[in-house]
Coordinates of C-alpha atoms in Angstrom, one line a residue:
Chain A
M10 CA -15.2 107.3 3.3
E11 CA -13.0 105.2 5.5
Q12 CA -14.8 106.5 8.5
M13 CA -18.2 105.5 6.9
D14 CA -17.0 102.1 6.2
E15 CA -16.0 101.6 9.8
L16 CA -19.3 102.8 11.0
K17 CA -21.1 100.5 8.7
R18 CA -19.1 97.5 9.7
K19 CA -19.9 98.2 13.4
V20 CA -23.6 98.7 12.5
L21 CA -23.6 95.4 10.9
E22 CA -22.0 93.7 13.9
L23 CA -24.6 95.2 16.2
L24 CA -27.5 94.2 13.9
K25 CA -26.1 90.7 13.7
E26 CA -26.3 90.4 17.4
D27 CA -29.8 91.8 17.5
A28 CA -31.6 92.9 14.3
R29 CA -34.2 94.9 16.5
R30 CA -31.7 97.4 17.7
T31 CA -33.0 101.0 16.8
P32 CA -30.7 103.5 15.0
A33 CA -30.9 105.6 18.2
L34 CA -29.5 102.8 20.4
M35 CA -26.9 101.9 18.0
A36 CA -25.8 105.6 17.7
T37 CA -25.4 105.7 21.5
L38 CA -23.5 102.4 21.7
L39 CA -21.0 103.6 18.9
G40 CA -20.9 107.2 20.0
A41 CA -22.1 108.2 16.5
D42 CA -24.7 110.5 15.2
E43 CA -28.2 108.9 14.8
E44 CA -28.6 110.4 11.3
E45 CA -25.3 109.0 10.2
V46 CA -26.4 105.5 11.5
K47 CA -29.7 105.8 9.6
T48 CA -27.9 106.9 6.4
A49 CA -25.5 103.9 6.8
I50 CA -28.3 101.5 7.2
A51 CA -30.3 102.9 4.3
Q52 CA -27.2 102.7 2.0
M53 CA -26.5 99.1 3.0
E54 CA -30.1 98.1 2.3
Q55 CA -30.0 99.9 -1.1
E56 CA -26.8 98.1 -2.0
H57 CA -28.1 94.7 -0.8
V58 CA -25.3 94.5 2.0
I59 CA -28.3 94.1 4.3
V60 CA -30.3 91.6 2.4
K61 CA -33.1 90.9 5.0
Y62 CA -33.8 91.1 8.7
A63 CA -34.6 87.6 9.7
T64 CA -35.4 85.7 12.8
V65 CA -33.4 82.6 13.8
V66 CA -35.9 80.1 14.9
N67 CA -35.4 76.9 16.9
W68 CA -38.1 74.8 15.2
D69 CA -37.5 72.0 17.5
K70 CA -39.3 74.0 20.3
V71 CA -42.3 74.6 18.1
D72 CA -44.9 72.0 17.6
D73 CA -44.4 71.9 13.9
E74 CA -43.1 68.9 12.1
R75 CA -40.4 69.5 9.6
V76 CA -37.3 67.9 8.3
T77 CA -34.2 69.4 6.8
A78 CA -31.7 67.6 4.5
L79 CA -28.3 68.7 3.2
I80 CA -27.9 67.3 -0.4
E81 CA -24.6 66.9 -2.0
V82 CA -25.0 67.3 -5.7
Q83 CA -22.5 66.6 -8.4
I84 CA -23.2 68.2 -11.8
T85 CA -21.8 68.8 -15.2
P86 CA -21.2 72.4 -15.7
E87 CA -22.7 74.1 -18.7
R88 CA -20.6 75.5 -21.6
G89 CA -20.4 79.2 -21.1
R90 CA -22.4 79.4 -17.9
G91 CA -20.6 77.0 -15.6
F92 CA -22.7 76.2 -12.6
E93 CA -24.8 79.3 -12.7
G94 CA -27.8 78.1 -14.7
I95 CA -28.2 74.9 -12.9
A96 CA -27.8 76.5 -9.5
E97 CA -30.6 78.9 -10.5
R98 CA -32.9 76.1 -11.5
I99 CA -32.3 74.5 -8.2
Y100 CA -32.6 77.6 -6.0
L101 CA -35.9 78.7 -7.6
Y102 CA -37.8 75.7 -5.8
P103 CA -39.4 76.9 -2.8
Q104 CA -38.3 73.8 -0.9
V105 CA -34.8 74.8 -1.3
K106 CA -33.6 76.9 1.6
S107 CA -30.0 77.5 0.5
V108 CA -27.6 76.5 -2.2
Y109 CA -23.7 76.8 -2.0
L110 CA -21.1 76.1 -4.6
M111 CA -18.4 74.0 -3.0
S112 CA -14.9 72.9 -3.6
G113 CA -14.2 69.3 -2.8
A114 CA -16.0 66.0 -3.5
Y115 CA -19.1 67.6 -4.8
D116 CA -20.3 70.8 -6.6
L117 CA -23.5 72.1 -4.9
L118 CA -24.7 71.9 -1.4
V119 CA -28.4 72.2 -1.2
E120 CA -30.5 72.7 1.9
V121 CA -34.0 71.3 1.4
E122 CA -36.8 71.6 4.0
G123 CA -40.0 69.5 4.0
R124 CA -42.8 68.4 6.3
N125 CA -41.5 64.9 6.4
L126 CA -39.0 62.4 5.1
R127 CA -41.1 61.4 2.1
E128 CA -41.6 65.0 0.9
V129 CA -37.8 65.6 0.9
A130 CA -37.3 62.2 -0.8
N131 CA -39.8 63.0 -3.5
F132 CA -38.2 66.3 -4.2
V133 CA -34.9 64.6 -4.8
S134 CA -36.2 61.9 -6.9
E135 CA -38.7 63.9 -8.9
K136 CA -37.2 67.3 -9.2
L137 CA -33.5 67.3 -8.5
S138 CA -32.1 64.0 -9.9
P139 CA -33.9 64.3 -13.2
I140 CA -32.2 67.6 -14.1
D141 CA -29.9 66.6 -17.1
A142 CA -26.8 68.1 -15.7
V143 CA -27.1 66.4 -12.3
L144 CA -24.9 63.4 -12.1
S145 CA -25.5 62.2 -8.5
T146 CA -27.1 63.2 -5.3
K147 CA -26.4 62.2 -1.7
T148 CA -29.0 63.2 0.8
N149 CA -28.1 63.8 4.5
F150 CA -30.9 64.4 6.8
T151 CA -30.1 66.8 9.8
L152 CA -31.0 65.1 13.1
K153 CA -30.5 68.1 15.4
K154 CA -29.4 71.6 15.1
Y155 CA -26.9 72.8 17.8
K156 CA -25.8 76.1 16.3
Q157 CA -26.8 78.2 13.3
D158 CA -25.6 81.6 12.2
G159 CA -23.3 81.7 15.2
I160 CA -26.2 81.2 17.4
I161 CA -26.2 78.3 19.9
F162 CA -29.6 76.7 20.1
E163 CA -29.6 75.3 23.6
D164 CA -30.9 77.4 26.3
H165 CA -28.7 80.3 27.3
E166 CA -26.5 79.8 30.3
E167 CA -27.7 81.7 33.3
D168 CA -25.5 84.5 34.4
N169 CA -24.1 82.8 37.4
R170 CA -21.9 85.6 38.7
L171 CA -22.5 86.7 42.3
M172 CA -25.2 89.4 42.4
I173 CA -22.9 91.9 44.0
S174 CA -19.0 91.6 44.0
P175 CA -16.0 93.8 44.7
Chain B
M26 CA -38.1 80.7 60.8
I27 CA -35.6 79.1 63.2
T28 CA -35.8 75.4 63.3
N29 CA -35.3 73.4 66.4
K30 CA -32.3 71.9 64.9
T31 CA -30.5 75.3 64.3
Q32 CA -31.6 76.4 67.7
I33 CA -29.8 73.6 69.4
A34 CA -26.8 74.0 67.2
G35 CA -26.8 77.7 68.2
E36 CA -26.9 76.9 71.9
Q37 CA -24.0 74.5 71.6
N38 CA -21.9 77.2 69.7
K39 CA -20.3 79.1 72.5
S40 CA -18.5 82.3 71.6
M41 CA -14.9 81.9 70.5
T42 CA -14.4 85.5 69.8
S43 CA -12.2 86.1 72.8
Y44 CA -9.5 84.0 71.0
L45 CA -9.4 86.2 67.9
A46 CA -6.6 88.6 67.2
P47 CA -7.5 92.0 68.2
L48 CA -6.4 93.3 64.8
V49 CA -8.9 91.0 63.0
Q50 CA -11.7 91.6 65.5
Q51 CA -11.5 95.3 64.7
I52 CA -12.1 94.8 61.0
Q53 CA -15.7 95.4 60.0
P54 CA -17.4 93.1 57.4
S55 CA -17.5 94.8 54.0
G56 CA -20.4 97.0 53.1
I57 CA -20.6 95.1 49.8
R58 CA -21.0 91.9 51.7
R59 CA -24.3 93.4 53.4
F60 CA -25.6 94.2 50.0
F61 CA -24.7 90.9 48.8
D62 CA -26.8 89.4 51.6
L63 CA -29.7 91.7 50.7
A64 CA -29.7 90.8 47.0
A65 CA -29.2 87.1 47.4
G66 CA -32.3 84.9 47.1
S67 CA -34.3 87.6 45.4
K68 CA -35.5 86.9 42.0
D69 CA -35.8 88.9 38.8
I70 CA -33.0 91.3 39.9
I71 CA -30.9 93.1 37.3
S72 CA -27.5 93.4 38.7
L73 CA -25.3 96.4 38.1
G74 CA -23.3 95.4 41.2
V75 CA -20.9 92.9 39.6
G76 CA -17.2 93.7 39.7
E77 CA -16.3 91.3 37.0
P78 CA -16.5 90.8 33.2
D79 CA -19.7 89.3 31.8
F80 CA -17.6 87.4 29.2
K81 CA -16.3 83.8 29.7
T82 CA -12.5 83.3 29.6
P83 CA -11.7 83.2 25.9
W84 CA -12.0 79.6 24.6
H85 CA -8.4 79.2 23.4
V86 CA -7.3 80.2 27.0
R87 CA -9.5 77.6 28.6
E88 CA -8.5 75.1 26.0
A89 CA -4.9 75.7 26.6
C90 CA -5.4 75.0 30.2
V91 CA -7.5 71.8 29.5
Y92 CA -4.8 70.6 27.1
S93 CA -2.0 71.1 29.6
L94 CA -4.0 69.1 32.3
E95 CA -4.5 66.3 29.8
R96 CA -0.7 66.3 29.4
G97 CA -0.4 66.0 33.2
F98 CA 0.9 69.4 33.9
T99 CA -0.4 69.4 37.5
G100 CA 2.7 69.9 39.8
Y101 CA 4.2 72.9 41.6
T102 CA 5.9 75.6 39.6
S103 CA 8.9 77.6 40.8
N104 CA 7.9 79.9 43.6
A105 CA 8.0 83.0 41.6
G106 CA 6.0 81.3 38.8
M107 CA 6.9 79.5 35.5
P108 CA 9.9 81.2 33.8
E109 CA 7.9 81.4 30.5
L110 CA 5.1 83.1 32.3
R111 CA 7.4 85.7 33.9
E112 CA 9.1 86.3 30.5
G113 CA 5.6 86.7 29.0
I114 CA 4.7 89.2 31.5
A115 CA 7.9 91.2 31.0
S116 CA 7.6 91.3 27.3
Y117 CA 3.9 92.3 27.6
L118 CA 4.7 95.2 30.0
H119 CA 7.4 96.4 27.8
T120 CA 5.2 96.4 24.7
R121 CA 2.1 97.8 26.3
F122 CA 3.4 100.2 29.0
D123 CA 7.0 100.9 28.1
L124 CA 8.3 99.1 31.4
D125 CA 11.3 97.0 31.6
Y126 CA 11.4 94.3 34.3
D127 CA 13.9 91.4 34.6
P128 CA 11.7 88.2 34.6
A129 CA 14.5 86.6 36.7
N130 CA 14.2 88.7 39.9
Q131 CA 11.7 91.4 39.3
I132 CA 8.5 89.6 38.7
I133 CA 6.4 87.2 40.9
A134 CA 3.2 85.4 39.8
T135 CA 0.6 85.5 42.6
V136 CA -2.8 84.2 43.5
G137 CA -4.7 87.1 42.0
G138 CA -3.8 90.7 42.2
S139 CA -5.1 90.6 45.8
E140 CA -2.4 88.4 47.0
A141 CA 0.2 90.6 45.4
I142 CA -1.2 93.6 47.3
D143 CA -1.2 91.7 50.5
L144 CA 2.5 90.6 49.9
A145 CA 3.5 94.1 49.2
L146 CA 2.0 95.5 52.3
R147 CA 3.2 92.7 54.5
A148 CA 6.7 93.1 53.1
L149 CA 6.8 96.8 53.8
I150 CA 4.7 97.6 56.9
S151 CA 6.2 98.3 60.3
P152 CA 3.6 98.7 63.0
G153 CA 2.2 102.3 63.0
D154 CA 3.2 103.1 59.5
E155 CA 0.8 105.3 57.7
I156 CA -0.6 104.0 54.4
L157 CA -2.1 106.7 52.2
I158 CA -5.1 105.5 50.2
P159 CA -6.9 107.9 47.7
E160 CA -10.6 107.2 48.0
P161 CA -13.2 106.2 47.0
C162 CA -11.4 103.0 46.2
Y163 CA -11.5 99.3 46.1
I164 CA -12.8 98.0 49.4
S165 CA -9.9 95.8 50.5
Y166 CA -6.9 98.2 50.8
S167 CA -7.8 99.7 54.2
P168 CA -8.7 96.4 56.0
I169 CA -5.5 94.7 54.7
T170 CA -3.4 97.6 55.8
S171 CA -4.9 97.3 59.2
I172 CA -4.4 93.5 59.4
G173 CA -0.8 94.1 58.4
G174 CA -0.4 96.4 61.4
G175 CA -0.4 99.7 59.3
V176 CA -2.7 102.8 59.7
P177 CA -4.8 103.5 56.7
V178 CA -5.1 107.1 56.0
G179 CA -7.8 108.1 53.3
I180 CA -7.3 110.8 50.8
E181 CA -10.6 112.1 49.7
T182 CA -10.9 112.7 45.9
F183 CA -13.8 114.6 44.4
G184 CA -16.3 114.4 41.5
K185 CA -15.4 117.9 40.6
D186 CA -11.8 116.7 39.8
R187 CA -13.2 113.6 38.1
F188 CA -11.9 111.8 41.1
K189 CA -8.3 112.2 40.1
L190 CA -5.8 112.4 42.9
T191 CA -4.1 115.8 43.2
A192 CA -0.7 116.6 44.6
E193 CA -2.2 119.0 47.1
G194 CA -4.6 116.4 48.3
L195 CA -1.9 113.9 48.8
E196 CA 0.6 116.4 50.4
A197 CA -2.0 117.4 52.9
K198 CA -2.1 113.9 54.4
I199 CA 1.5 113.2 54.7
T200 CA 3.1 112.9 58.0
P201 CA 6.6 111.7 59.2
R202 CA 4.9 108.2 59.5
S203 CA 3.6 108.1 55.9
K204 CA 5.4 105.3 54.1
I205 CA 3.3 103.8 51.4
L206 CA 0.7 105.2 48.7
I207 CA -1.6 102.7 47.3
L208 CA -2.9 103.8 43.8
C209 CA -5.7 102.2 41.8
Y210 CA -6.2 103.8 38.3
P211 CA -8.2 103.2 36.3
S212 CA -10.3 103.2 39.5
N213 CA -12.8 100.9 40.9
P214 CA -15.4 102.4 41.7
T215 CA -15.1 105.7 39.9
G216 CA -13.8 104.8 36.5
A217 CA -11.2 107.6 36.8
I218 CA -7.8 107.4 35.0
M219 CA -4.7 109.4 35.5
S220 CA -2.8 110.8 32.4
R221 CA 1.0 111.4 32.5
E222 CA 0.3 115.1 33.1
D223 CA -1.8 114.1 36.1
W224 CA 0.9 111.8 37.4
E225 CA 3.9 114.2 37.2
P226 CA 3.1 116.3 40.2
I227 CA 2.2 113.2 42.2
A228 CA 5.6 111.7 41.4
K229 CA 7.3 114.8 42.7
V230 CA 5.5 114.5 46.1
V231 CA 6.3 110.8 46.2
E232 CA 10.0 111.5 45.7
K233 CA 10.0 114.5 48.1
H234 CA 8.6 112.4 50.9
D235 CA 10.4 109.2 50.0
L236 CA 7.2 107.1 49.7
I237 CA 6.9 103.6 48.3
V238 CA 4.0 103.2 45.9
I239 CA 1.9 100.2 45.4
S240 CA 0.2 100.7 42.1
D241 CA -2.9 98.4 41.4
E242 CA -3.2 98.5 37.6
I243 CA -5.6 95.6 37.3
Y244 CA -7.9 97.7 35.0
A245 CA -5.0 99.0 32.9
E246 CA -6.3 97.3 29.7
L247 CA -9.8 98.8 30.1
T248 CA -9.4 102.4 29.1
Y249 CA -11.5 104.3 26.6
G250 CA -10.0 107.0 24.3
G251 CA -6.5 107.0 25.7
N252 CA -3.8 104.6 26.7
H253 CA -3.0 103.8 30.3
T254 CA 0.0 105.4 31.8
S255 CA 1.7 103.2 34.4
F256 CA 2.9 105.1 37.4
A257 CA 6.3 103.1 37.3
S258 CA 7.0 104.6 33.8
L259 CA 7.5 108.0 35.3
P260 CA 11.1 109.1 35.6
G261 CA 12.6 107.9 38.9
M262 CA 9.5 106.0 40.0
M263 CA 10.3 102.5 38.8
D264 CA 12.4 101.6 41.8
R265 CA 9.9 102.9 44.3
T266 CA 6.8 101.4 42.7
I267 CA 5.5 97.9 43.1
L268 CA 3.3 97.4 40.1
V269 CA 0.4 95.0 40.8
S270 CA -1.7 93.6 38.0
G271 CA -3.4 90.4 36.9
F272 CA -5.6 88.6 34.3
S273 CA -9.0 88.9 35.9
K274 CA -10.4 92.0 34.2
A275 CA -8.5 92.2 30.9
F276 CA -9.0 88.6 29.9
A277 CA -12.2 87.7 31.8
M278 CA -10.3 85.4 34.2
T279 CA -11.6 86.3 37.6
G280 CA -11.9 82.7 38.9
W281 CA -8.5 81.6 37.8
R282 CA -6.9 83.8 40.6
L283 CA -3.9 84.7 38.7
G284 CA -2.0 88.0 39.1
Y285 CA 1.5 89.4 39.5
A286 CA 3.7 91.9 41.1
C287 CA 6.7 93.6 39.6
G288 CA 9.3 95.9 41.3
H289 CA 12.8 96.4 42.6
P290 CA 14.5 93.0 43.2
D291 CA 14.9 93.7 46.9
L292 CA 11.3 94.2 47.4
I293 CA 10.2 91.3 45.2
S294 CA 12.6 89.0 47.0
A295 CA 11.0 90.1 50.3
M296 CA 7.6 89.5 48.9
L297 CA 8.7 86.0 47.5
K298 CA 9.7 85.0 51.0
I299 CA 6.2 85.5 52.3
H300 CA 4.7 84.0 49.2
Q301 CA 6.7 80.8 49.3
Y302 CA 5.7 80.3 52.9
T303 CA 2.1 80.9 52.5
V304 CA 1.0 79.6 49.0
M305 CA 4.2 78.1 47.6
C306 CA 3.2 79.2 44.1
A307 CA 0.3 80.4 42.1
P308 CA -1.9 77.5 40.7
S309 CA -0.1 75.9 37.8
M310 CA -3.1 75.5 35.6
G311 CA -3.9 79.2 36.0
Q312 CA -0.4 80.1 34.9
V313 CA -0.6 78.1 31.8
A314 CA -4.0 79.8 30.9
A315 CA -2.4 83.3 31.8
L316 CA 0.5 82.6 29.4
E317 CA -1.9 81.7 26.6
A318 CA -4.0 84.9 27.3
L319 CA -0.7 87.0 27.0
T320 CA 0.5 85.3 23.8
N321 CA -2.6 84.9 21.9
G322 CA -5.4 86.9 23.6
M323 CA -5.0 90.4 22.6
E324 CA -7.5 90.3 19.7
E325 CA -10.2 88.9 21.9
K326 CA -9.3 91.4 24.7
D327 CA -9.8 94.2 22.2
R328 CA -13.1 92.9 21.2
M329 CA -14.3 92.9 24.9
V330 CA -12.9 96.4 25.5
D331 CA -14.9 97.6 22.5
S332 CA -18.0 96.0 23.9
Y333 CA -17.5 97.7 27.3
N334 CA -17.0 101.0 25.6
Q335 CA -20.3 100.6 23.8
R336 CA -22.1 99.9 27.0
R337 CA -20.3 102.7 28.8
R338 CA -21.8 105.1 26.4
L339 CA -25.2 103.6 26.9
I340 CA -25.1 103.8 30.7
V341 CA -23.7 107.4 31.0
K342 CA -26.3 108.7 28.6
G343 CA -29.1 106.6 30.3
L344 CA -28.1 107.8 33.9
R345 CA -28.1 111.4 32.7
E346 CA -31.4 111.0 31.0
A347 CA -32.8 109.5 34.2
G348 CA -31.9 112.7 36.0
L349 CA -28.7 111.7 37.6
E350 CA -25.4 113.7 37.4
C351 CA -22.7 111.5 36.0
H352 CA -19.1 112.1 35.1
E353 CA -17.8 110.2 32.2
P354 CA -15.7 107.3 33.4
Q355 CA -12.6 106.8 31.4
G356 CA -11.5 103.3 32.5
A357 CA -12.6 100.1 34.3
F358 CA -16.3 99.2 33.8
Y359 CA -18.1 101.3 36.4
A360 CA -20.3 104.4 36.1
F361 CA -20.4 106.5 39.4
P362 CA -23.3 108.7 39.2
S363 CA -24.1 111.2 41.9
I364 CA -27.5 110.5 43.7
A365 CA -27.0 113.5 46.0
G366 CA -29.8 115.5 44.5
T367 CA -32.4 112.8 45.4
G368 CA -32.3 113.6 49.0
L369 CA -31.4 110.1 50.0
T370 CA -28.1 108.7 51.3
S371 CA -26.3 106.4 48.9
D372 CA -27.3 103.5 51.3
E373 CA -30.9 104.4 51.3
F374 CA -30.9 104.9 47.6
A375 CA -29.4 101.6 46.8
Q376 CA -31.6 99.7 49.3
R377 CA -34.7 101.3 47.9
L378 CA -33.6 100.8 44.2
L379 CA -33.1 97.0 45.1
R380 CA -36.3 96.4 47.1
E381 CA -38.7 98.6 45.0
F382 CA -37.2 98.4 41.5
R383 CA -35.1 95.2 41.6
V384 CA -31.9 96.8 40.5
A385 CA -28.8 96.0 42.5
A386 CA -26.0 98.6 42.6
V387 CA -23.5 99.4 45.3
P388 CA -23.7 102.5 47.5
G389 CA -20.7 104.7 47.1
S390 CA -20.3 105.0 50.9
V391 CA -18.7 101.5 51.1
F392 CA -15.7 102.7 49.1
G393 CA -14.5 105.2 51.7
L394 CA -14.2 108.9 51.8
G395 CA -15.9 110.9 49.1
G396 CA -18.1 107.9 48.2
E397 CA -21.2 109.2 50.0
G398 CA -23.7 110.6 47.5
Y399 CA -22.8 108.2 44.7
L400 CA -23.7 104.8 43.4
R401 CA -21.5 102.3 41.7
C402 CA -23.1 100.9 38.6
S403 CA -21.2 98.1 36.7
Y404 CA -21.9 98.0 33.1
A405 CA -20.3 94.6 32.6
T406 CA -23.8 93.2 31.7
S407 CA -25.8 92.9 28.5
V408 CA -27.2 95.8 26.5
S409 CA -30.8 94.6 27.1
Q410 CA -30.2 94.1 30.8
L411 CA -28.6 97.7 30.9
N412 CA -31.5 99.2 29.0
E413 CA -34.0 97.7 31.4
A414 CA -32.1 98.7 34.5
L415 CA -31.8 102.3 33.2
E416 CA -35.5 102.4 32.7
R417 CA -36.1 101.2 36.2
I418 CA -33.6 103.8 37.6
G419 CA -35.3 106.4 35.6
A420 CA -38.8 105.5 37.2
F421 CA -37.2 105.3 40.7
V422 CA -35.8 108.9 40.2
A423 CA -39.0 110.2 39.0
L424 CA -40.8 108.6 42.0
L425 CA -38.4 110.2 44.4
K426 CA -38.9 113.6 42.8
K427 CA -42.7 113.1 43.2
E428 CA -42.2 112.2 46.9
R429 CA -40.2 115.3 47.5
E430 CA -42.8 117.6 45.7
N431 CA -45.6 116.0 47.7
K432 CA -43.7 116.7 50.9
A433 CA -43.0 120.4 50.0

């Protein structure tokens, strides 16, 4: 069991680097059996450890206008359900890309994406703020993304090592 | 095209070679250098020719250096190196390889492992001494032996022995003039390692013939599936061994030029004399970085070794699938496949691979005896680059096979 956990952890690391790696390639890299790798992946998909294979996109490089805001939201928790119910109400909106429960000065951090500033502003004023439990919102627009999910967005540095060296 | 300007400059440059020391004149430029020139300037080449990590020096190491510069730590250190660094090295060698050196008089920080080897040779060689060098090996040992006035004597090691040095092979080359044995395990270029059992008979020969050993252990941290055994840790070998190592390979610090030598106080003190008159001390900023690497860098090092190990499996499998025989390298970051079956010399193979398939690798012949018929492929490069290179090598080997069939 411990061995399987170790294999799973390593497979996850390899997939985090590049989700397109095949089970055969990962088996070679890890010195493992291909079937074992396939089983590990299937189990992790089943258990929702692997939730989705996604692509990290630098939208700045695509001719596609969109803005992202990180909204700090203070709320009154509900009796019995705490933050869960309100969080759910918020994350079901398609404009909402992520929702985190936070410690500190506010309760939820909500990432909202829209085509322009007005669209995001409308979402905040018409959808988010009117929710009964929401006490206050503070909207922070992102100006530029430098790094996301451990990936640096600027062009990769060239390998500037000498072509041949001792 | 030669421009007028360079022509004129060329005419003005009269030959100065008659002034050069004969010893230096006799040294041939390295075979690696020739390949470097061939590859330079070409585009879209995948290089398996690089003898250095593809990682950057870990950030905390770089930061420690930057911080020390900000605080104005820019002066000389003591000749042998910062005491804290020497203590760090002593404690590291104790923990990792069961070696006990006194930081006060048995350790010297040098400008890379290369300086340490040069110092050791210059401190020991009398003109005409024979220096035993198992080959294929790192390209510098033989030339610096010659520059130091010694006579390099190659000991061929073989693929069938997984390029390990054998006691018989060593003994066969010993003469009354033999004085020093240079070891480099894990090996550049073969990836061979030596276990304690492999070392024991060698140590007996060393003792019997009263040899001094220079043990270059720069790749000691890069072993796969077994810990490195330092030659100095064998019974009776500590006093007659100069251990040379450094930070380049384990901590991805090639450009910092920081290495060290450890050994008997008499030997280290002699090396220190040369060191203080030639370089004064190793760069102080490099010493700060090295100390940080030793103190807090092991986790990052393990991560890098894990990554090399993954790529090692990939390249060995890929080379074998391409139709090349390849022993399993146990250390460093090189695969050393045999290309003997292709009918080409290693030089021809490497040249055509570079020109026609745009993959740079180093012909085994440049590494001395026993290297002909092999190719050094560094796997310190990304998985995607490795995959592409392996595909191209496969296509090249298939083409060579077809050419041979057409001829037959």
